[in-house]
Coordinates of N, CA, C and O in Angstrom, one line a residue:
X134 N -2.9 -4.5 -10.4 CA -2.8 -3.3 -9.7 C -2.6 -3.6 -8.2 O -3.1 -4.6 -7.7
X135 N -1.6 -2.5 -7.4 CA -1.3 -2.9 -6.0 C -2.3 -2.2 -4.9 O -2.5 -1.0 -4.6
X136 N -2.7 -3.1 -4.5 CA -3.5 -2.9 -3.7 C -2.9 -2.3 -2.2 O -2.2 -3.1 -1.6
X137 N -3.2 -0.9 -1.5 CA -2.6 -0.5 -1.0 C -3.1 -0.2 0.6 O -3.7 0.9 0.7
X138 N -2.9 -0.8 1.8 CA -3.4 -0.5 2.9 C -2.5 0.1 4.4 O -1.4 -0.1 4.9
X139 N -3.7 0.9 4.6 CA -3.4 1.6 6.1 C -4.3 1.2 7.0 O -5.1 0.3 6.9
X140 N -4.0 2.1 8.0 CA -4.3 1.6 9.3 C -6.1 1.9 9.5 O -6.7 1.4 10.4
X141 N -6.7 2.7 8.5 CA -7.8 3.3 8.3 C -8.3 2.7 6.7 O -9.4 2.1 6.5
X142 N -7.1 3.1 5.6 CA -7.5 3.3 4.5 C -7.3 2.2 3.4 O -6.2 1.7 3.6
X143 N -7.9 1.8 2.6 CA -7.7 1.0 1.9 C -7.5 1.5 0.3 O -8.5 2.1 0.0
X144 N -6.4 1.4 -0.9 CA -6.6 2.1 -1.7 C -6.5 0.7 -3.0 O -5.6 0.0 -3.1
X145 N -7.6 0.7 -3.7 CA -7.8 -0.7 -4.5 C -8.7 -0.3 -5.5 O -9.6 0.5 -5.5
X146 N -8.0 -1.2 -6.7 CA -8.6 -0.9 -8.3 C -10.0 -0.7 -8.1 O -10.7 -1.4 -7.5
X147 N -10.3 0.7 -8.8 CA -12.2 0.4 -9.1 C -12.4 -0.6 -9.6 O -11.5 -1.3 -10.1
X148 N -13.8 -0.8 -9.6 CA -14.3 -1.7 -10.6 C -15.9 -1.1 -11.1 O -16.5 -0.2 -10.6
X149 N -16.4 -2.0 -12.4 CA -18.0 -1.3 -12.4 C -18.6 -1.3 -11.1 O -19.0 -0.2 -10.8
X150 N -18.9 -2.3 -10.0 CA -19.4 -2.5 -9.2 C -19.8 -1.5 -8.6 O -21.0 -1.1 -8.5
X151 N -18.4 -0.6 -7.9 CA -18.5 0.8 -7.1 C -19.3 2.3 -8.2 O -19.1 3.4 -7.6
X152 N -20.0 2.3 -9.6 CA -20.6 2.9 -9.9 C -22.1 3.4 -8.8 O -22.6 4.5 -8.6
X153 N -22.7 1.8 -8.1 CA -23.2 1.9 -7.6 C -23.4 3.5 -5.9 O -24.1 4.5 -5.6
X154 N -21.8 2.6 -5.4 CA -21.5 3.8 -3.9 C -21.1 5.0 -4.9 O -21.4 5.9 -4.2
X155 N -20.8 5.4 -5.9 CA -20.4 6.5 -5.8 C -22.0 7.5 -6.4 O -22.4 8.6 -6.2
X156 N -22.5 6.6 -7.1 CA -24.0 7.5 -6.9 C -24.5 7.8 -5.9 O -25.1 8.9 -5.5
X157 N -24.4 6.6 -5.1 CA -24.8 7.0 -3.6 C -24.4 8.2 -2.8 O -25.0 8.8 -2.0
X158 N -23.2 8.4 -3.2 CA -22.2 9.6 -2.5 C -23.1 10.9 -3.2 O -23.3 11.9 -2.6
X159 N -23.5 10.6 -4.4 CA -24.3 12.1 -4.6 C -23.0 13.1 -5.1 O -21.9 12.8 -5.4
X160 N -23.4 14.4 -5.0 CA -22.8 15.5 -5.6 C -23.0 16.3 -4.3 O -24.0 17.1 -4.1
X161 N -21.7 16.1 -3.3 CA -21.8 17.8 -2.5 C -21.3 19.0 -2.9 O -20.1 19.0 -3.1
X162 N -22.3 20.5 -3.2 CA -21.3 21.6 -3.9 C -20.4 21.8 -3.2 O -19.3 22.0 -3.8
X163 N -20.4 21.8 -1.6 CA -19.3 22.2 -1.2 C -17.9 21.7 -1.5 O -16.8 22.2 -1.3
X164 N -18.3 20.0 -2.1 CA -16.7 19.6 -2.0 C -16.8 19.4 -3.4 O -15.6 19.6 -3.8
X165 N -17.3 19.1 -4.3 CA -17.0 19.8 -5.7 C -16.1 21.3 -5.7 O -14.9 21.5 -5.9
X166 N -17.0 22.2 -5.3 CA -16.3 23.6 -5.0 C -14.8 23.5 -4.8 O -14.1 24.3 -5.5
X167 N -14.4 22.8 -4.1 CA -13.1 22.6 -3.7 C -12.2 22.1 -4.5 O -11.0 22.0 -4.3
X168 N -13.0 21.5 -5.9 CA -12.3 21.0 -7.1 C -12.2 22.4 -8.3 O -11.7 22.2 -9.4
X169 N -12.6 23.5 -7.9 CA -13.3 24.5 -9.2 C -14.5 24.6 -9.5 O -14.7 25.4 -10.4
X170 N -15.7 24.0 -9.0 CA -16.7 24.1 -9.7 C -17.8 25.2 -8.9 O -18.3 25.0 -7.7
X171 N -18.0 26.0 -9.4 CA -18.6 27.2 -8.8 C -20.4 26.3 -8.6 O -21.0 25.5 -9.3
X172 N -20.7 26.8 -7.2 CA -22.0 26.3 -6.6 C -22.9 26.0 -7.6 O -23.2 24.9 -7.9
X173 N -23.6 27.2 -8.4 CA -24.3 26.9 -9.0 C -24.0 25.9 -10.0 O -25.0 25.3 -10.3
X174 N -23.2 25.6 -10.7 CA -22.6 24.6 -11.8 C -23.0 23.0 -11.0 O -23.4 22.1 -11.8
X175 N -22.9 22.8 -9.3 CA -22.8 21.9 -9.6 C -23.9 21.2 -9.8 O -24.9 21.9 -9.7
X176 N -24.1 19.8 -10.0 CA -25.0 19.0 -10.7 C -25.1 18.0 -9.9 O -24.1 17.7 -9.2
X177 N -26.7 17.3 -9.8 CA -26.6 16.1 -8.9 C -26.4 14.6 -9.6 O -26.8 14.3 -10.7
X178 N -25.7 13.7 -8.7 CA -24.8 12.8 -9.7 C -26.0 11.8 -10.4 O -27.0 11.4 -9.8
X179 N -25.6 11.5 -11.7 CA -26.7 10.3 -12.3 C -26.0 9.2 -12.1 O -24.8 9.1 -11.8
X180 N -26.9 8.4 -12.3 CA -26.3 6.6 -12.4 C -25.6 6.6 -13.6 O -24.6 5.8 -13.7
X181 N -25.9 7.4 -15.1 CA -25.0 7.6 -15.8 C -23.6 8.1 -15.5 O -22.7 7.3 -15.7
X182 N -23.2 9.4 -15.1 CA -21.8 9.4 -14.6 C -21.7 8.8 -13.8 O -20.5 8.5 -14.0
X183 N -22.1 8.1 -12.6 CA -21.4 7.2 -11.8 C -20.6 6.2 -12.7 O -19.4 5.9 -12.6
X184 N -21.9 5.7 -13.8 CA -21.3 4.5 -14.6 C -19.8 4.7 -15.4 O -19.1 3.8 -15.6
X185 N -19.4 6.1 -15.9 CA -18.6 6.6 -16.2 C -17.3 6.7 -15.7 O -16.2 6.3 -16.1
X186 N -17.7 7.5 -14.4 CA -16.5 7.5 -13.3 C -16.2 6.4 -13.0 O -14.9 6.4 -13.1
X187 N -16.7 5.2 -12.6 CA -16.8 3.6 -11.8 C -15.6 3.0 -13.5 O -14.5 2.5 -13.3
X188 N -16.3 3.4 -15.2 CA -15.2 2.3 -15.7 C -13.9 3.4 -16.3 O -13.0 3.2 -17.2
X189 N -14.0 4.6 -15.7 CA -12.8 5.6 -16.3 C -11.7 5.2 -15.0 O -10.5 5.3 -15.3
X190 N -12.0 4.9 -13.9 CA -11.3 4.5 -12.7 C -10.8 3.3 -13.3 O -9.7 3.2 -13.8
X191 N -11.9 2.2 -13.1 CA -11.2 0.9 -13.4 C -10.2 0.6 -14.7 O -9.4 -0.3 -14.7
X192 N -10.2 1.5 -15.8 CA -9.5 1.7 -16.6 C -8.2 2.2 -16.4 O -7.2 1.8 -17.1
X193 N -8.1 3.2 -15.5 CA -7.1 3.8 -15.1 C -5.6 3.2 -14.4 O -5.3 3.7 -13.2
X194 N -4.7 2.3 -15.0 CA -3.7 1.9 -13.8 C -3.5 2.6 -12.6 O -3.3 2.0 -11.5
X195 N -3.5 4.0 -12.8 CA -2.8 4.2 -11.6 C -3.6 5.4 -11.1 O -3.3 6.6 -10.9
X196 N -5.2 4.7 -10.8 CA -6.4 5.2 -10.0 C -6.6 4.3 -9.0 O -6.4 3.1 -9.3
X197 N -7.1 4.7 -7.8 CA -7.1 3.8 -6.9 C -8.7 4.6 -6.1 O -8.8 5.7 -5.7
X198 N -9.8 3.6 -6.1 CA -10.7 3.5 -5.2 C -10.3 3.9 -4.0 O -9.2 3.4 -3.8
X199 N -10.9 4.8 -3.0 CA -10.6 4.9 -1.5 C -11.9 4.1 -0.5 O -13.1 4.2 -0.4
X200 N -11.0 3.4 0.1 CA -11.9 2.6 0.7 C -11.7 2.8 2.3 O -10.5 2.6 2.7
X201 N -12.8 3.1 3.3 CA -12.6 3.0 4.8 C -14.0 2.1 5.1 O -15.1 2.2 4.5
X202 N -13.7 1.3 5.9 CA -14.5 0.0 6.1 C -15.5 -0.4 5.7 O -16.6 -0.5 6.2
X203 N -14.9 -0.8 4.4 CA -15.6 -1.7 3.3 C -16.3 -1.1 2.1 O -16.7 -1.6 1.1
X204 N -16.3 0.8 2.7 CA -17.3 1.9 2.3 C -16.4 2.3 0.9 O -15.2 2.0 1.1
X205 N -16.7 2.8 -0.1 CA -16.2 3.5 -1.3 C -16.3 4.9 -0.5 O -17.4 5.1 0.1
X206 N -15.1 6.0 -0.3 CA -15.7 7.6 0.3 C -14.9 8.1 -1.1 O -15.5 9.1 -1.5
X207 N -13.9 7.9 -2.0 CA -13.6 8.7 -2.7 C -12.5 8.2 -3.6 O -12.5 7.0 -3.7
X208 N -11.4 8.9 -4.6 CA -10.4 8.5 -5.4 C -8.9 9.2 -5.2 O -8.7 10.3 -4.6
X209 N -8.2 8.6 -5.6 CA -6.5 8.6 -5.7 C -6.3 8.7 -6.9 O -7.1 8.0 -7.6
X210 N -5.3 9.5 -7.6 CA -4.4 9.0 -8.9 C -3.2 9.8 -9.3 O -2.8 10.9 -9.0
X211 N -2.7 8.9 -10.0 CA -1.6 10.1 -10.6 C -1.5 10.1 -12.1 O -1.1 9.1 -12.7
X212 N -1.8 11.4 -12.6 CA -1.7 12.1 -13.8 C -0.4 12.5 -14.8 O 0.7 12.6 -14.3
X213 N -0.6 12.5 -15.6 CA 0.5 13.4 -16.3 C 1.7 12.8 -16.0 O 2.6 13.5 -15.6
X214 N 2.0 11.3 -16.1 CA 3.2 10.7 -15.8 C 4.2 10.6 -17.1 O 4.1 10.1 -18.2
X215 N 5.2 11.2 -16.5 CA 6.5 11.2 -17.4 C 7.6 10.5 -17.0 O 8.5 10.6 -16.2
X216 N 7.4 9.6 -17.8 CA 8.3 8.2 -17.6 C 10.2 8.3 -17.3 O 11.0 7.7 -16.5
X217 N 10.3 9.5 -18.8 CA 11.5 9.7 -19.1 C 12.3 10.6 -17.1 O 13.3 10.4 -16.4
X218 N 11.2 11.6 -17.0 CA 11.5 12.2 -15.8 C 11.2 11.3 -14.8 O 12.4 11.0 -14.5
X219 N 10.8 10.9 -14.5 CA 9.8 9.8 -13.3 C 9.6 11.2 -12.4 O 10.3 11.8 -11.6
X220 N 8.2 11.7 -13.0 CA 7.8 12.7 -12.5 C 6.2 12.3 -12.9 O 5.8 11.8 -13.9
X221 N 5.2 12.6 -11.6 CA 4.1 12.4 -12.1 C 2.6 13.4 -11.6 O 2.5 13.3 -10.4
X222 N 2.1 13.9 -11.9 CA 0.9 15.2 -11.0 C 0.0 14.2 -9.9 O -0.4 13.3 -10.6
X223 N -0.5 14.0 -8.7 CA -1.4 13.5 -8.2 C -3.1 14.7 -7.9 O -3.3 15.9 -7.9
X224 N -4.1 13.5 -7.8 CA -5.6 14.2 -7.5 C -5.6 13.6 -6.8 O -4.7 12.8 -6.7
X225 N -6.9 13.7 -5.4 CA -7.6 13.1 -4.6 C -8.4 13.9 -4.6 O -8.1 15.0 -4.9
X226 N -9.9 13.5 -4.4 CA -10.9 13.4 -4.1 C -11.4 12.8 -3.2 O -11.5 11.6 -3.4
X227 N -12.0 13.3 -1.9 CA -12.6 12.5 -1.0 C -14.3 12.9 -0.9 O -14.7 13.7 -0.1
X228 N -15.2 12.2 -1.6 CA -17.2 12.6 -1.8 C -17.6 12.1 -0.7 O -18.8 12.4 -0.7
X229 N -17.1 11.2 0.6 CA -18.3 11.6 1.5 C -17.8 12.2 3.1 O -17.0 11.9 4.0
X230 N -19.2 13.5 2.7 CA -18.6 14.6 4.0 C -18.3 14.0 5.7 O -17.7 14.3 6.8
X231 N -19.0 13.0 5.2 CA -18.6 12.3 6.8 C -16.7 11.8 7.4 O -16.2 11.4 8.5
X232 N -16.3 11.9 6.1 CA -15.1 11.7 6.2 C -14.1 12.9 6.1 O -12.9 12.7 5.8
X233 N -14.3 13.4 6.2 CA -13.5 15.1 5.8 C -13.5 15.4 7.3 O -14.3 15.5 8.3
X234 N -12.1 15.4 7.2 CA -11.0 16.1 8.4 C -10.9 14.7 9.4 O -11.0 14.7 10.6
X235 N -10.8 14.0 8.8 CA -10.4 12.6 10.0 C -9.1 12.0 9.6 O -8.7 11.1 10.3
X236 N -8.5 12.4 8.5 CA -7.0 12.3 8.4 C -7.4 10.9 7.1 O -6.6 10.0 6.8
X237 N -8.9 11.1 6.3 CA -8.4 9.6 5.8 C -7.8 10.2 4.4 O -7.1 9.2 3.9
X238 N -7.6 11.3 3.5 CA -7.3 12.0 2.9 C -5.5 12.0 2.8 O -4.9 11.8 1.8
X239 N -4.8 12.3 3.9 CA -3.7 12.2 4.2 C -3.4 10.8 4.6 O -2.2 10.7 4.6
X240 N -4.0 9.9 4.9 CA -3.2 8.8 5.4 C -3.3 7.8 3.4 O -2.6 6.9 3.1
X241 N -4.4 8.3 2.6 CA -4.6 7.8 1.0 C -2.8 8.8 0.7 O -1.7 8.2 0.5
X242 N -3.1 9.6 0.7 CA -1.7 10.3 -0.3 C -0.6 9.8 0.5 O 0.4 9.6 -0.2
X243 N -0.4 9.6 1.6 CA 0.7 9.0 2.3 C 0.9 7.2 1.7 O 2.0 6.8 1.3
X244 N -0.2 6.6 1.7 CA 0.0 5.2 0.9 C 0.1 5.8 -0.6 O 0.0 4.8 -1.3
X245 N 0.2 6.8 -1.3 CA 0.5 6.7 -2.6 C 1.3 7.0 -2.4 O 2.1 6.1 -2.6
X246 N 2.0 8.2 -1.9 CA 3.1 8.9 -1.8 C 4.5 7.4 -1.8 O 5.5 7.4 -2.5
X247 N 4.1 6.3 -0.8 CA 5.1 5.3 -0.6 C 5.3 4.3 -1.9 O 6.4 3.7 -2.3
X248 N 4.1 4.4 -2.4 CA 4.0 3.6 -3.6 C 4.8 4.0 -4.8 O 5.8 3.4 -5.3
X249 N 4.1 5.4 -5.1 CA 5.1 6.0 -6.0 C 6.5 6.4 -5.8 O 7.1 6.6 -6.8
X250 N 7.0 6.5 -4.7 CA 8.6 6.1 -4.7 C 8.9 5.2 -4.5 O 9.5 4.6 -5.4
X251 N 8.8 4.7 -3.5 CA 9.2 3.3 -3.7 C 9.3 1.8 -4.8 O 10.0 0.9 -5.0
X252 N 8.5 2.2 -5.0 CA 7.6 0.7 -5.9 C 7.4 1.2 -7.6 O 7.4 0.5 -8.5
X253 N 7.3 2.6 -7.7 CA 7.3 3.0 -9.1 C 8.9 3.8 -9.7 O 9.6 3.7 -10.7
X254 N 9.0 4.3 -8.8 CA 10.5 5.0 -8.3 C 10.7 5.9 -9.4 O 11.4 5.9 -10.4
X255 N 9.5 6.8 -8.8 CA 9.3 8.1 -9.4 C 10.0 9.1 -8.3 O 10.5 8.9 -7.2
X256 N 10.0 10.4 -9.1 CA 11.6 11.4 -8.6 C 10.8 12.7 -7.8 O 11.4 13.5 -7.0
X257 N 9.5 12.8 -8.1 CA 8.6 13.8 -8.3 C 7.3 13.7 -8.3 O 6.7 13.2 -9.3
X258 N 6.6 14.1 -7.2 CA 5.0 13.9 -7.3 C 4.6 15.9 -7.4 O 5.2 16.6 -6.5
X259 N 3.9 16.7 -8.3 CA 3.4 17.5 -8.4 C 2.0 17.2 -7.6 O 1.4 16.2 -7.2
X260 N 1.7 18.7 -7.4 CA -0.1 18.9 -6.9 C -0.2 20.1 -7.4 O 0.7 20.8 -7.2
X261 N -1.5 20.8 -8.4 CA -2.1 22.1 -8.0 C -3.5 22.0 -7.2 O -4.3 21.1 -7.3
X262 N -3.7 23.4 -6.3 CA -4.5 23.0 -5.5 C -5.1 24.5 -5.3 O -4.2 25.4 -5.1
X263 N -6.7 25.0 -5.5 CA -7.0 26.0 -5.8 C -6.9 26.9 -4.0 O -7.1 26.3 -3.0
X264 N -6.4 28.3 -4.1 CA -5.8 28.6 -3.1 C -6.9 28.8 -1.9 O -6.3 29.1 -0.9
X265 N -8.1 28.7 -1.7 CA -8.7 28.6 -1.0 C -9.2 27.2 -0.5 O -9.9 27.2 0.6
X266 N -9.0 26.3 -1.1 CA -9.0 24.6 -0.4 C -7.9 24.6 0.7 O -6.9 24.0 0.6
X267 N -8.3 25.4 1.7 CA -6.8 25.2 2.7 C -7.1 23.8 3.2 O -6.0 23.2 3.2
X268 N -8.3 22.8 3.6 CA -7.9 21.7 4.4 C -7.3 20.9 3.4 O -7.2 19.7 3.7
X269 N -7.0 21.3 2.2 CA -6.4 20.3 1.1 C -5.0 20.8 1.3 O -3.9 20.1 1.3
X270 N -5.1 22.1 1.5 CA -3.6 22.3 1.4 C -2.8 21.9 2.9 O -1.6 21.6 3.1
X271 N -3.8 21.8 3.8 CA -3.2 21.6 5.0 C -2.3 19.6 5.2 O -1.3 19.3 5.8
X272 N -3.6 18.8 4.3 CA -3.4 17.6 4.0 C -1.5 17.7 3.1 O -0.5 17.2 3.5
X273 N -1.8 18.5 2.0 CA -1.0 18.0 1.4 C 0.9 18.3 2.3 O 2.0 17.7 2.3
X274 N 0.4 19.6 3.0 CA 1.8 20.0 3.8 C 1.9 18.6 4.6 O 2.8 17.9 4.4
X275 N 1.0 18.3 5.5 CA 1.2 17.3 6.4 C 2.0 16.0 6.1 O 2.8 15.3 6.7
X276 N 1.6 16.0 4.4 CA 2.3 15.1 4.1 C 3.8 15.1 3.1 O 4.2 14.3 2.2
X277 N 4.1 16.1 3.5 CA 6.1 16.7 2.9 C 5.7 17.4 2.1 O 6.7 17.8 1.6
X278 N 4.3 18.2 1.3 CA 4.6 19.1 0.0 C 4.9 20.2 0.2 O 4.5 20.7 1.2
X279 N 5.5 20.9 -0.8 CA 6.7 22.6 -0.1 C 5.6 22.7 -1.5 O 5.2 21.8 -2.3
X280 N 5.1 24.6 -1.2 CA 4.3 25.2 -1.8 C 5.7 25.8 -2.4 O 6.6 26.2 -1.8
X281 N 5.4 25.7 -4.0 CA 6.5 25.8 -5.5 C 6.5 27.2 -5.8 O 7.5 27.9 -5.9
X282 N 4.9 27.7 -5.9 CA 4.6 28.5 -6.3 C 3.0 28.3 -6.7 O 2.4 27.3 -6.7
X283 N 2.4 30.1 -7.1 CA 1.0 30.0 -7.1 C 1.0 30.7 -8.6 O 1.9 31.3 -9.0
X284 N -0.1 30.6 -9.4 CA -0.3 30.6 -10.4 C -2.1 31.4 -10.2 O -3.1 30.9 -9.8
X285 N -1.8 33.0 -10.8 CA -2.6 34.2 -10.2 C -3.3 33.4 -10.9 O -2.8 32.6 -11.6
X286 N -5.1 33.8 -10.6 CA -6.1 34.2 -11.4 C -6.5 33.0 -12.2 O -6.9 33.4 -13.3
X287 N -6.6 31.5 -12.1 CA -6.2 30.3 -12.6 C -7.9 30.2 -13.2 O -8.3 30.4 -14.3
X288 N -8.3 29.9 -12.2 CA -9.6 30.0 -11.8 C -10.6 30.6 -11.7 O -10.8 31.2 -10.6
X289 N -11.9 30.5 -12.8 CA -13.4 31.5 -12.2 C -14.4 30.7 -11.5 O -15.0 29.8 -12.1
X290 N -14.5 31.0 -9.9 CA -15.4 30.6 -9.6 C -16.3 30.8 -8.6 O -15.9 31.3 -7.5
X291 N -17.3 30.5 -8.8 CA -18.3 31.2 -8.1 C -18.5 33.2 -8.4 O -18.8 34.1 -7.5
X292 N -18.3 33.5 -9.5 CA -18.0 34.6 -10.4 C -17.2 35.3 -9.5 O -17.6 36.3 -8.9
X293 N -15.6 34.6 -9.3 CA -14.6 35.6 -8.8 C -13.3 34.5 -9.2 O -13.3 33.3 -9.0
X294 N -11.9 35.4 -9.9 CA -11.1 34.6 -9.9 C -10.2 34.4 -9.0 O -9.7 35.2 -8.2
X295 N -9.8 32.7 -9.0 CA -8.7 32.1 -7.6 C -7.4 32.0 -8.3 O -7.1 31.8 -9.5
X296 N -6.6 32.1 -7.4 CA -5.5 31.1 -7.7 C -5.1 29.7 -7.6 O -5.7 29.0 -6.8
X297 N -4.1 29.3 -8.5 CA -3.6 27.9 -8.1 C -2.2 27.7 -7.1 O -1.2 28.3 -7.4
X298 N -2.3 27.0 -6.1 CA -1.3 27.1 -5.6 C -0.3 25.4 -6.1 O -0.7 24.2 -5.9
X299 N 0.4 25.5 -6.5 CA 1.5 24.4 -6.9 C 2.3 24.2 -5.5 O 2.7 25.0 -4.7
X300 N 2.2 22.5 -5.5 CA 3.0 22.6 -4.6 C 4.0 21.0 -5.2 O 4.0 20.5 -6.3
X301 N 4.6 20.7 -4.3 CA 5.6 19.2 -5.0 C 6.6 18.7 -3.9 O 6.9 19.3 -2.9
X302 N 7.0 17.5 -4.2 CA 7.6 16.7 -3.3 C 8.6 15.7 -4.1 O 8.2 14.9 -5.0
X303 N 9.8 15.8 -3.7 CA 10.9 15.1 -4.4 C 11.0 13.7 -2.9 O 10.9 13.7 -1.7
X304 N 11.2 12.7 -4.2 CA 11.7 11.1 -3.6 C 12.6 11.4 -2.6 O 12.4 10.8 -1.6
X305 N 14.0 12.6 -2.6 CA 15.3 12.6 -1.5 C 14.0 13.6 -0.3 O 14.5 13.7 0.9
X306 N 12.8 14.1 -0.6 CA 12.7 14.8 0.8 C 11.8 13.4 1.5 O 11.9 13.1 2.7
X307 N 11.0 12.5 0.6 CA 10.3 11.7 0.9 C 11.0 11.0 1.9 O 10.8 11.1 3.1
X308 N 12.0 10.0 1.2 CA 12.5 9.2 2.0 C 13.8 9.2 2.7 O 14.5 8.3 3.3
X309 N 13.9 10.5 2.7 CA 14.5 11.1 4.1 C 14.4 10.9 5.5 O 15.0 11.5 6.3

């Protein structure tokens, strides 16, 4: 797996090891929330799912550890890859609040975003992103994605339904 670095960010195969930081990272509702999970749902993290998350990553080709100085804060990947299209969905997750809104979020999808066209030479990166995660959506505009369309009522959470907002980015706007 390629190991992928920025000027802040480091994005590199899990391994078991990082089961450890990501228990450490704990379960914040607020940024679970920001994935779908209504407050009360969420759960505080065990060393069991960590152990989980730590070998579903390292299993994962094309998951990538987020790393800022030397620290595990969170994950990368791309989903739902269709070979025939070279079209593929991305996630991030960034678990520690200390790093939220310092650009390391955007500067991870910007090293994927190069990876996956360039190096995988994929045509299409999708995102859905629940419509009230704006600093997610703010990240993802920052980095070329045109909002496709939203998809009503996707979501129950926090006993009220959200929308999904779709958004996507083609290789000719990328490397334009």
């Amino acid at each position: 797996m390629t190991v992928l670095k920025g000027a802040k960010v480091r994005l590199r195969r899990a391994s078991s090891e990082d089961a450890e930081a990501r228990f450490a990272l704990g379960t914040d509702a607020e940024i679970v929330n920001m994935f779908g999970v209504s407050l009360s749902d969420a759960k505080p993290m065990t060393i069991d799912a960590a152990e989980q998350w730590a070998e579903g990553q390292a299993n994962n080709p094309y998951a990538w550890a987020i790393e800022v100085e030397g620290c595990l804060v969170g994950e990368i990947k791309l989903h739902s890859i269709n070979v025939h299209d070279r079209r593929a969905s991305m996630a991030i997750g960034i678990y520690d609040r200390t790093r939220l809104g310092k650009g390391v979020g955007t500067e991870a999808i910007r090293l994927l975003l190069r990876h996956a066209f360039t190096e995988l030479k994929l045509h299409r990166i999708g995102i859905r992103v629940l419509a009230y995660n704006e600093r997610a959506i703010r990240a993802y505009t920052k980095c070329g994605f045109i909002i496709e369309g939203r998809e009503r009522e996707t979501a129950f959470v926090d006993g009220k339904w959200h929308d999904d907002v779709m958004m996507g980015l083609l290789s000719t706007e990328y490397l334009t």
